[in-house]
Short mmCIF file of C-alpha atoms and ligand atoms in Angstrom, two decimals:
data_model
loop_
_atom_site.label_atom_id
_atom_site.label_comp_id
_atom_site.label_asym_id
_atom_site.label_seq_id
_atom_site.Cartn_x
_atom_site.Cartn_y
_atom_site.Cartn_z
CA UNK A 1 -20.17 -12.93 -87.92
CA UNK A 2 -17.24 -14.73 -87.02
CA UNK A 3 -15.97 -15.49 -83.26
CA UNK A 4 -12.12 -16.74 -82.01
CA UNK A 5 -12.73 -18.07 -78.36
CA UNK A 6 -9.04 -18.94 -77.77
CA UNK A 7 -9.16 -21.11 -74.32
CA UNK A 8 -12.78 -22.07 -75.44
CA UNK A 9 -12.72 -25.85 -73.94
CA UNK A 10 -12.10 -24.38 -70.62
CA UNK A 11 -14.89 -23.82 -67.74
CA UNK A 12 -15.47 -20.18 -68.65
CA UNK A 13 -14.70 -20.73 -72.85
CA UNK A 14 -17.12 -23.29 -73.05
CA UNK A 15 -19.80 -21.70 -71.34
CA UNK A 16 -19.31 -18.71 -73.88
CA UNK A 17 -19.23 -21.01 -76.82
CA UNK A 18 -22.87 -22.49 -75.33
CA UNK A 19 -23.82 -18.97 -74.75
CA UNK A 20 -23.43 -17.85 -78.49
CA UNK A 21 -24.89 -20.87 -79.61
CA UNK A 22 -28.27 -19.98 -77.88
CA UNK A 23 -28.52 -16.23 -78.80
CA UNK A 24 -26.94 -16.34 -81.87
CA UNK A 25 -26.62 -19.46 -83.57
CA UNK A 26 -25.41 -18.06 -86.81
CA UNK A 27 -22.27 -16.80 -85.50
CA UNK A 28 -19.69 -19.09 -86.42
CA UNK A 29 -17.71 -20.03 -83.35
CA UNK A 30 -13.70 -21.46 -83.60
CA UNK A 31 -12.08 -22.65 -80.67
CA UNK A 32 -8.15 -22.80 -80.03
CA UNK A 33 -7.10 -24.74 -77.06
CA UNK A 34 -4.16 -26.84 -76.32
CA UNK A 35 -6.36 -29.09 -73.87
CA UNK A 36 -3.78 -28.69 -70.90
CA UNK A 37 -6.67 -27.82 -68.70
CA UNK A 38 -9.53 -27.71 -71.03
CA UNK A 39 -11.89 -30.67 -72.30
CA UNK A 40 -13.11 -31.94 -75.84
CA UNK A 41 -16.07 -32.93 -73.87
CA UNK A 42 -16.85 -29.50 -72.12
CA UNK A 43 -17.93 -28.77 -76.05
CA UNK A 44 -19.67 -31.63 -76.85
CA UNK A 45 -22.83 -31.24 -78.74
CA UNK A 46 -21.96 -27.65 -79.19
CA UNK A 47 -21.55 -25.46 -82.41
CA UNK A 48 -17.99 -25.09 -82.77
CA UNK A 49 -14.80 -25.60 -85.07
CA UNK A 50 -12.21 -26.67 -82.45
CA UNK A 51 -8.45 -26.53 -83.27
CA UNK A 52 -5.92 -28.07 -81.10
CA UNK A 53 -3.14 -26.40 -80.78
CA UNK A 54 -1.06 -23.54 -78.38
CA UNK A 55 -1.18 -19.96 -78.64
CA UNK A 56 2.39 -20.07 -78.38
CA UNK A 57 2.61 -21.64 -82.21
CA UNK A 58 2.15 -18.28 -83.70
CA UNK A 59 1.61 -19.44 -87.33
CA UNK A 60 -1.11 -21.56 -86.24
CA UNK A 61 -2.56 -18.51 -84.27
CA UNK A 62 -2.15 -16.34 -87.15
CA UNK A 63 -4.59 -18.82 -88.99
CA UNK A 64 -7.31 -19.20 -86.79
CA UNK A 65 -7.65 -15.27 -86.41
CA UNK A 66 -7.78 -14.97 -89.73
CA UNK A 67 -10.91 -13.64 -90.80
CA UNK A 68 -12.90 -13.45 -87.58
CA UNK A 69 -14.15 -10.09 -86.24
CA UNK A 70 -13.36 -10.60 -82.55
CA UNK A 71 -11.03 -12.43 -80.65
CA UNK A 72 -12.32 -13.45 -77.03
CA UNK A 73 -9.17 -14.23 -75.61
CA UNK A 74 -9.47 -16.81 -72.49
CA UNK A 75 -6.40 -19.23 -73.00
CA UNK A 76 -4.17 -18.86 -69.90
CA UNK A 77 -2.37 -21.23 -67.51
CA UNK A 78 -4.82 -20.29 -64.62
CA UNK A 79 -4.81 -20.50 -60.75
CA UNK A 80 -2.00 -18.72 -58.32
CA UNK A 81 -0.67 -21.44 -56.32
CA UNK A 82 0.30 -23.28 -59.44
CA UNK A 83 2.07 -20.11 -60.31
CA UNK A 84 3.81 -19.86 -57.59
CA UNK A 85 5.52 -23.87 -58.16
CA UNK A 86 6.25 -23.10 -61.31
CA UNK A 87 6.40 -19.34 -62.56
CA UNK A 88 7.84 -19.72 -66.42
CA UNK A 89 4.68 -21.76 -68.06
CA UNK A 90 2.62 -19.37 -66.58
CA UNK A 91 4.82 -16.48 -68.22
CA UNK A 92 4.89 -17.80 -71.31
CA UNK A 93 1.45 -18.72 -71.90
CA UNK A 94 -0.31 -15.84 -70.02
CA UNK A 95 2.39 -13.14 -71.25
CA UNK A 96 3.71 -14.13 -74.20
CA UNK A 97 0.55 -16.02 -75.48
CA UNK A 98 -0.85 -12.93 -74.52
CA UNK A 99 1.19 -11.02 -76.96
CA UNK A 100 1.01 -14.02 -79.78
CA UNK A 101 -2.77 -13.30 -79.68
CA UNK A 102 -2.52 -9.64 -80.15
CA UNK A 103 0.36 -9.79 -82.63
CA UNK A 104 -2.15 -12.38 -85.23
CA UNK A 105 -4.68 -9.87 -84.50
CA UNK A 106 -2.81 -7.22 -85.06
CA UNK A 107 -1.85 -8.89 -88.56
CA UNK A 108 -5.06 -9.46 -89.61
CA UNK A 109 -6.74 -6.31 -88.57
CA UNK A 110 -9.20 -7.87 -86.73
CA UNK A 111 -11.93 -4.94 -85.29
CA UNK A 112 -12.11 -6.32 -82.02
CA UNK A 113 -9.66 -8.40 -78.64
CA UNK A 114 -11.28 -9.00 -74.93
CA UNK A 115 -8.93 -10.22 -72.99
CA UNK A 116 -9.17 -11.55 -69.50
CA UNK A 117 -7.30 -10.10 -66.81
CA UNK A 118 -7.96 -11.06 -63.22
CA UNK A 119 -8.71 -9.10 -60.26
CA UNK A 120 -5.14 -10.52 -58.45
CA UNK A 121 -4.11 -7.86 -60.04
CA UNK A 122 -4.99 -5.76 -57.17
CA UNK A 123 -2.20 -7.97 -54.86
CA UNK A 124 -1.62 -6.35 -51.95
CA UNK A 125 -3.87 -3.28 -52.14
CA UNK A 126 -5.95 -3.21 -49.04
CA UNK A 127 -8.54 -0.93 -49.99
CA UNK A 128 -12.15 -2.28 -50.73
CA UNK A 129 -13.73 -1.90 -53.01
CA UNK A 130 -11.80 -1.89 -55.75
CA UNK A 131 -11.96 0.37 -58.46
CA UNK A 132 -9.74 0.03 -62.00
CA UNK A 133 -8.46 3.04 -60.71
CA UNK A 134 -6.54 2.27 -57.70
CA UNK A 135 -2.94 1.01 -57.83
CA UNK A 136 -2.13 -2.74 -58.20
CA UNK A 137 1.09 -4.85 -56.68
CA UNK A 138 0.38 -8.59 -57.94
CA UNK A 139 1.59 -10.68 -55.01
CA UNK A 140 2.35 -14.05 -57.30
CA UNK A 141 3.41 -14.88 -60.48
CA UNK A 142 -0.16 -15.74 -62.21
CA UNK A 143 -1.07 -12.35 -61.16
CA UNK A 144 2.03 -10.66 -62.74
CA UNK A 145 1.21 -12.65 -65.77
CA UNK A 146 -2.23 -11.49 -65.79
CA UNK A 147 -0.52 -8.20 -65.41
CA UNK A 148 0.84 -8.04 -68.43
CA UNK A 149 -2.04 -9.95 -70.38
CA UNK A 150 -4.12 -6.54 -69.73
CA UNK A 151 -1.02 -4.25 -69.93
CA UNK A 152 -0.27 -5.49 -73.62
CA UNK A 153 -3.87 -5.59 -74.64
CA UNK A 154 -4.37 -1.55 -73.71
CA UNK A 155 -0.86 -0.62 -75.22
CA UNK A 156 -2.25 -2.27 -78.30
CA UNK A 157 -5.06 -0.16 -78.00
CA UNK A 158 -3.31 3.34 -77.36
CA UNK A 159 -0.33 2.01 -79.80
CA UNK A 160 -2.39 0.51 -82.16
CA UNK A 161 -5.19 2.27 -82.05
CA UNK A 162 -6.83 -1.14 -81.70
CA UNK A 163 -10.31 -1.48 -80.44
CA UNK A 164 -9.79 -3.84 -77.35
CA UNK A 165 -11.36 -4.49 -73.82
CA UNK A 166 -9.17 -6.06 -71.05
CA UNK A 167 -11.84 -7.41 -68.45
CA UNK A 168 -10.36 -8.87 -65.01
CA UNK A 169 -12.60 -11.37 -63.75
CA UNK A 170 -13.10 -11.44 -59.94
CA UNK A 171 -14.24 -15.54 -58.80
CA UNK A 172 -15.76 -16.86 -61.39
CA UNK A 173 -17.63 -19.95 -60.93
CA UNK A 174 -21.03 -22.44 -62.35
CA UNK A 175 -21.47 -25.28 -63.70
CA UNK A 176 -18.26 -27.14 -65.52
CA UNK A 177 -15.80 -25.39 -63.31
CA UNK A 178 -13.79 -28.74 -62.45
CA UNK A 179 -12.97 -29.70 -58.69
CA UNK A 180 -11.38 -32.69 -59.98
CA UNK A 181 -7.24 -31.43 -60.03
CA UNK A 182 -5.18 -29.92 -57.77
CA UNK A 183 -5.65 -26.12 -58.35
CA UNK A 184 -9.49 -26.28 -58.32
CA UNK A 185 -11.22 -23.37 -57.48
CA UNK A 186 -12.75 -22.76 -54.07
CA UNK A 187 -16.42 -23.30 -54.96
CA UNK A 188 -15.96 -26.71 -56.72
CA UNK A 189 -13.79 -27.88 -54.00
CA UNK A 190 -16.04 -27.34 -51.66
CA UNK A 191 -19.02 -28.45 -53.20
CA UNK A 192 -17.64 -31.58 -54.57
CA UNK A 193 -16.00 -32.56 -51.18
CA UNK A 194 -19.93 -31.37 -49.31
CA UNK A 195 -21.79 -33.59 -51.61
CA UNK A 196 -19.18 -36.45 -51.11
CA UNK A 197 -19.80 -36.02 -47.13
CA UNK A 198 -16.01 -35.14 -47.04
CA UNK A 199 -15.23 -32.06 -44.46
CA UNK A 200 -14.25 -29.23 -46.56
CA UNK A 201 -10.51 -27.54 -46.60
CA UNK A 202 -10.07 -23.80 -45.38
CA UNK A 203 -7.01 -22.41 -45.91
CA UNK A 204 -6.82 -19.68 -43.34
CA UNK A 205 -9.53 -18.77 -40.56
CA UNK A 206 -12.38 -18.65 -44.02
CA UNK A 207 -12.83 -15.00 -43.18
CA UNK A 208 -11.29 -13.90 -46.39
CA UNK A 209 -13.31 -12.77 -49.06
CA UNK A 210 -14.20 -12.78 -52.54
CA UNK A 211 -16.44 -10.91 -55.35
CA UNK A 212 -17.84 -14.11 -56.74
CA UNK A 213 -19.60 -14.17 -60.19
CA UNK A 214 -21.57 -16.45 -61.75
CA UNK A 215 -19.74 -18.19 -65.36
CA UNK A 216 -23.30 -16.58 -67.03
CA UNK A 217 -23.21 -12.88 -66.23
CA UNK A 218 -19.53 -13.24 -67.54
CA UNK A 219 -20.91 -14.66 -70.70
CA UNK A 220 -23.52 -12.05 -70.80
CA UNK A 221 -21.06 -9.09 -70.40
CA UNK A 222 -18.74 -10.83 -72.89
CA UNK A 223 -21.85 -11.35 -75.20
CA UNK A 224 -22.69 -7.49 -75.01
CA UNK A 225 -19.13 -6.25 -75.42
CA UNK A 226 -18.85 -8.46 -78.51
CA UNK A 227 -22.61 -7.63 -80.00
CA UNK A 228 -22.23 -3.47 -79.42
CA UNK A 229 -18.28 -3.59 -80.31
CA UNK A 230 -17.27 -2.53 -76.60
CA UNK A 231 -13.48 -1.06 -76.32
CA UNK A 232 -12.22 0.13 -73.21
CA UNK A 233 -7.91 2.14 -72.94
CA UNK A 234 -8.52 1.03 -69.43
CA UNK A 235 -9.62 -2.22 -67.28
CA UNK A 236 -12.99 -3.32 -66.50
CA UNK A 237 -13.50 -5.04 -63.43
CA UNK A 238 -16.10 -7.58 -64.48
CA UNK A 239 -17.88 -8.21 -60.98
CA UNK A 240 -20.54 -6.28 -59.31
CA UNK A 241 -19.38 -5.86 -55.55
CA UNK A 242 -20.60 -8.59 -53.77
CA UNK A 243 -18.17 -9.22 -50.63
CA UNK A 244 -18.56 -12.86 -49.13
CA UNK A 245 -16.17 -14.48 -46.89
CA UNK A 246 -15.61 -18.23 -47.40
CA UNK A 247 -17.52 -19.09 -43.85
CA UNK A 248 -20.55 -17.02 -45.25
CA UNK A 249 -20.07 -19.09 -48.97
CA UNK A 250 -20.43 -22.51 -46.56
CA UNK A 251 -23.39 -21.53 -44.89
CA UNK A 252 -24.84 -20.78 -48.05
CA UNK A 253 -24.20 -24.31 -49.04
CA UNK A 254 -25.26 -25.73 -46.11
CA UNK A 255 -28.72 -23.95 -46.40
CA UNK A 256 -28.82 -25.42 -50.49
CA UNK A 257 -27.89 -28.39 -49.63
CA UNK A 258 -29.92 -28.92 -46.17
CA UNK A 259 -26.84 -30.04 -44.71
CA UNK A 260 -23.89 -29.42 -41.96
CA UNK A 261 -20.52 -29.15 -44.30
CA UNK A 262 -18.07 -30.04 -41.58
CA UNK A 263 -14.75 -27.56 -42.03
CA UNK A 264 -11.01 -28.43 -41.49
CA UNK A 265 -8.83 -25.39 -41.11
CA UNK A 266 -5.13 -25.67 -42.87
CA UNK A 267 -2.89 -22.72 -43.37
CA UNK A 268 -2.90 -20.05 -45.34
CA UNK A 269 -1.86 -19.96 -49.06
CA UNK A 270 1.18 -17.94 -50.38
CA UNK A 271 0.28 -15.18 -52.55
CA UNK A 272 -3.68 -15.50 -52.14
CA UNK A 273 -4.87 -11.80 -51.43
CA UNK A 274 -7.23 -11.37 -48.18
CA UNK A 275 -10.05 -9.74 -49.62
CA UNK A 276 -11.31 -9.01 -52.89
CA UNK A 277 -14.69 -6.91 -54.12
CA UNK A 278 -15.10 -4.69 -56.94
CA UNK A 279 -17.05 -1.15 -56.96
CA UNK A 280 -19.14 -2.94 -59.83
CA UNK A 281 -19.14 0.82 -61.88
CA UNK A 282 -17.61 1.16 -64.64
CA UNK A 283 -19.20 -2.38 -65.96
CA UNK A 284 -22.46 -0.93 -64.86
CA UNK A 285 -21.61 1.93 -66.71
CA UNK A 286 -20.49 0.02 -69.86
CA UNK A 287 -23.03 -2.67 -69.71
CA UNK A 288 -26.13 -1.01 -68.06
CA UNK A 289 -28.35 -3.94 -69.62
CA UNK A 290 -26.16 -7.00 -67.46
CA UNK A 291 -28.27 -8.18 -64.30
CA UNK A 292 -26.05 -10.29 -62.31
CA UNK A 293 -26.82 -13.94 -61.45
CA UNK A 294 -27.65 -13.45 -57.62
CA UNK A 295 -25.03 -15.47 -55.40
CA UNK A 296 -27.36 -18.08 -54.07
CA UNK A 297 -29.11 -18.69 -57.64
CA UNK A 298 -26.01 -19.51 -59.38
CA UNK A 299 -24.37 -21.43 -56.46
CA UNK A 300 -28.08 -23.70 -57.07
CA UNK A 301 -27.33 -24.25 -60.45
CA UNK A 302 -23.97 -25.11 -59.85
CA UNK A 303 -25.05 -27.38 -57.02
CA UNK A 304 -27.56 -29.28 -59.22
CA UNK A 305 -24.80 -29.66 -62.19
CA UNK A 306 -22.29 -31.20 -59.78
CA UNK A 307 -25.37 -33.78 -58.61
CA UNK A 308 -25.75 -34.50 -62.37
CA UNK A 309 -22.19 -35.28 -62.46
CA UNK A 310 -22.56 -37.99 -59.07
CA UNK A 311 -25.69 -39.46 -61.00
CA UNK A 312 -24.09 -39.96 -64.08
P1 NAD B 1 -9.61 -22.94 -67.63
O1 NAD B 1 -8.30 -23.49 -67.18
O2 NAD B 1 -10.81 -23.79 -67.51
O3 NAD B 1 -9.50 -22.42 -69.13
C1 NAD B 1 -8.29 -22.03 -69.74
C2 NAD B 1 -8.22 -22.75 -71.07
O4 NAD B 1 -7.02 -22.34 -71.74
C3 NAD B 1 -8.14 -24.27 -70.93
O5 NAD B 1 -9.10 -24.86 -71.78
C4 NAD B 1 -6.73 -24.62 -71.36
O6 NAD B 1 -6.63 -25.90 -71.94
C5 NAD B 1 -6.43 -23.49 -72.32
N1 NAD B 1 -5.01 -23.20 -72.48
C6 NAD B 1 -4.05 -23.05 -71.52
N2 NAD B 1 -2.86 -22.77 -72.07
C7 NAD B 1 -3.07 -22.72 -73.42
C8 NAD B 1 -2.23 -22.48 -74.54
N3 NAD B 1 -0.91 -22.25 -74.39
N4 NAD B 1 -2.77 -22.51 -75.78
C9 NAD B 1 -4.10 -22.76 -75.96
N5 NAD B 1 -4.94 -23.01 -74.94
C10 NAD B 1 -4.43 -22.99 -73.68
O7 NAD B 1 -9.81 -21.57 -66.82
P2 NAD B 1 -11.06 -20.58 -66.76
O8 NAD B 1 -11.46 -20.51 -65.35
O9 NAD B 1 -12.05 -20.91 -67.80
O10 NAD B 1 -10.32 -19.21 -67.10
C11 NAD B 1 -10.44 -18.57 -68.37
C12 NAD B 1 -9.65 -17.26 -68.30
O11 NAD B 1 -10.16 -16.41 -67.27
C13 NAD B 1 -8.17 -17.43 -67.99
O12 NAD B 1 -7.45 -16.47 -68.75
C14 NAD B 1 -8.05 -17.08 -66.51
O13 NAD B 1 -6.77 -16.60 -66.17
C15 NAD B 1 -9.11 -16.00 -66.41
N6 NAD B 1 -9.64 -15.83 -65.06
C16 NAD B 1 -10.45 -16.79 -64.53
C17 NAD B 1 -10.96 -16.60 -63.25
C18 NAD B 1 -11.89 -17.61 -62.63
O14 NAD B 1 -12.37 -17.35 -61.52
N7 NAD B 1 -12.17 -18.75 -63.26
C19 NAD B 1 -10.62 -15.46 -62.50
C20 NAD B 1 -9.76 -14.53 -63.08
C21 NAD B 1 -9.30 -14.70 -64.37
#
């Protein structure tokens, strides 16, 4: 078998491209990423034939896909407040590369495209939780891009008769999710600032709150989907309804790291959604073998790879 992890030298891509090594080292894995946010390192010592190069140069997409029986498509220009500064590069890479990626697979009849989607999706929905089912109204331009990503990748299924899955991710975090750039996520940022004995930045009054899942129960659902040729004509919200507010997420730090993480309130960011937590049941329903990572396990793992990092 034959894998295309496009986006695979990012924090989730490589952790899929280490999770296929272990459980299946005979499927050959290729890697397309530009590097814009991605590492060469984040692969190193892994199983993997890497190609530089954008999803946007369709030719170069069209070869990579060739001959591979699923696409596992991760590339995107993440994060919403860099959106929101500049709306076009997230367009074209998150749309459009979106579209590149289904057109080469769509060329080269290839059985299978997961796509990720994100649960901003939901924008300004209030309800909780969320099910794929209720209506969405993206409230920033990464989310409208993400939009799209899934919209394409199910009209390629109904049109197409395609066998795709468009999963939207809730917070994903773990270990090589970077804290190290200006759009960093809210776990890394936190963490790195806590073990640096820096107070920590909440944007807001921390009382929003998120659906977090650990990088290796997305692997593990991605594995599945892959391994049992998953398709879904609608979305799959790939979290399993946890609901934790950011001052609940510090205290859980503070009891891992047997320390007070001192907090430093700033306002609010445009276009980031209040709450966010999924009904968890139609990926229980698709993947009834996936036991989530429990919150405080994976936020100790994650804790012990950013300490690796400090002793390096
Ligand atoms: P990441 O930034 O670490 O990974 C994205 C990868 O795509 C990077 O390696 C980057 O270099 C690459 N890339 C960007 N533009 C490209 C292009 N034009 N051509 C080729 N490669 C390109 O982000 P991540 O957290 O690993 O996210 C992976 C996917 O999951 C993204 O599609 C993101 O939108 C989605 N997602 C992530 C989360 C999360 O919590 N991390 C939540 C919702 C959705």
């Amino acid at each position: 078998m034959k894998i295309l992890i496009t986006g695979g030298a990012g924090f989730i891509g490589s952790n899929l491209v280490a999770y296929f090594n272990r459980h299946t080292p005979d499927v050959e894995v290729r890697v397309l990423d530009d590097l814009s946010t991605g590492r060469l390192a984040n692969l190193d010592g892994l199983s993997v034939q890497f190609t530089e190069g954008s999803i946007l140069d369709q030719s170069l997409l069209s070869s990579v896909t060739r001959g591979v029986d699923a696409v596992v498509h991760l590339a995107a220009i993440g994060s919403v407040p860099r959106s929101v500064g500049a709306p076009r590069p997230s367009h074209d890479a998150n749309a459009t590369g979106t579209l590149n990626v289904l057109e080469a697979a769509r060329e080269n009849g290839i059985p299978q495209v997961i796509v990720a989607s994100s649960s901003s999706v939901y924008g300004s929905n209030k309800a909780l939780p969320k099910s794929e089912f209720d209506w969405t109204r993206p409230m920033s331009p990464y989310a409208v891009s993400k939009h799209a990503t899934e919209g394409y990748t199910i009209a390629y299924g109904f049109s197409y008769g395609m066998k795709t899955l468009a999963f939207r991710f809730f917070n994903v975090f773990g270990p090589g999710q970077p804290a190290d750039h200006d759009y960093a996520a809210v776990i890394p940022r936190f963490l790195d600032a806590a073990l640096r004995g820096e107070p920590v930045t909440v944007h807001g009054d921390g009382l929003q709150s998120r659906d977090f899942t650990y990088v290796e129960t997305v692997c593990a659902t991605i594995f599945d989907a892959v391994q049992r040729g998953v398709s879904s004509l609608d979305p799959v919200n790939l979290a399993f309804g946890t609901n934790t507010t950011l001052m609940d997420l510090l205290q859980r730090m503070e009891s891992a790291l047997g320390c007070q993480i001192e907090v430093e309130h700033a306002d609010p960011r445009v276009g980031d959604v209040r709450a966010s937590q999924s009904d968890g049941l139609r990926v229980k329903e698709l993947f009834p073998s996936i036991v989530p990572v429990d919150l405080d396990e994976g936020l100790s793992q994650t804790i012990k790879w950013f300490q690796s990092l400090k002793d390096a």
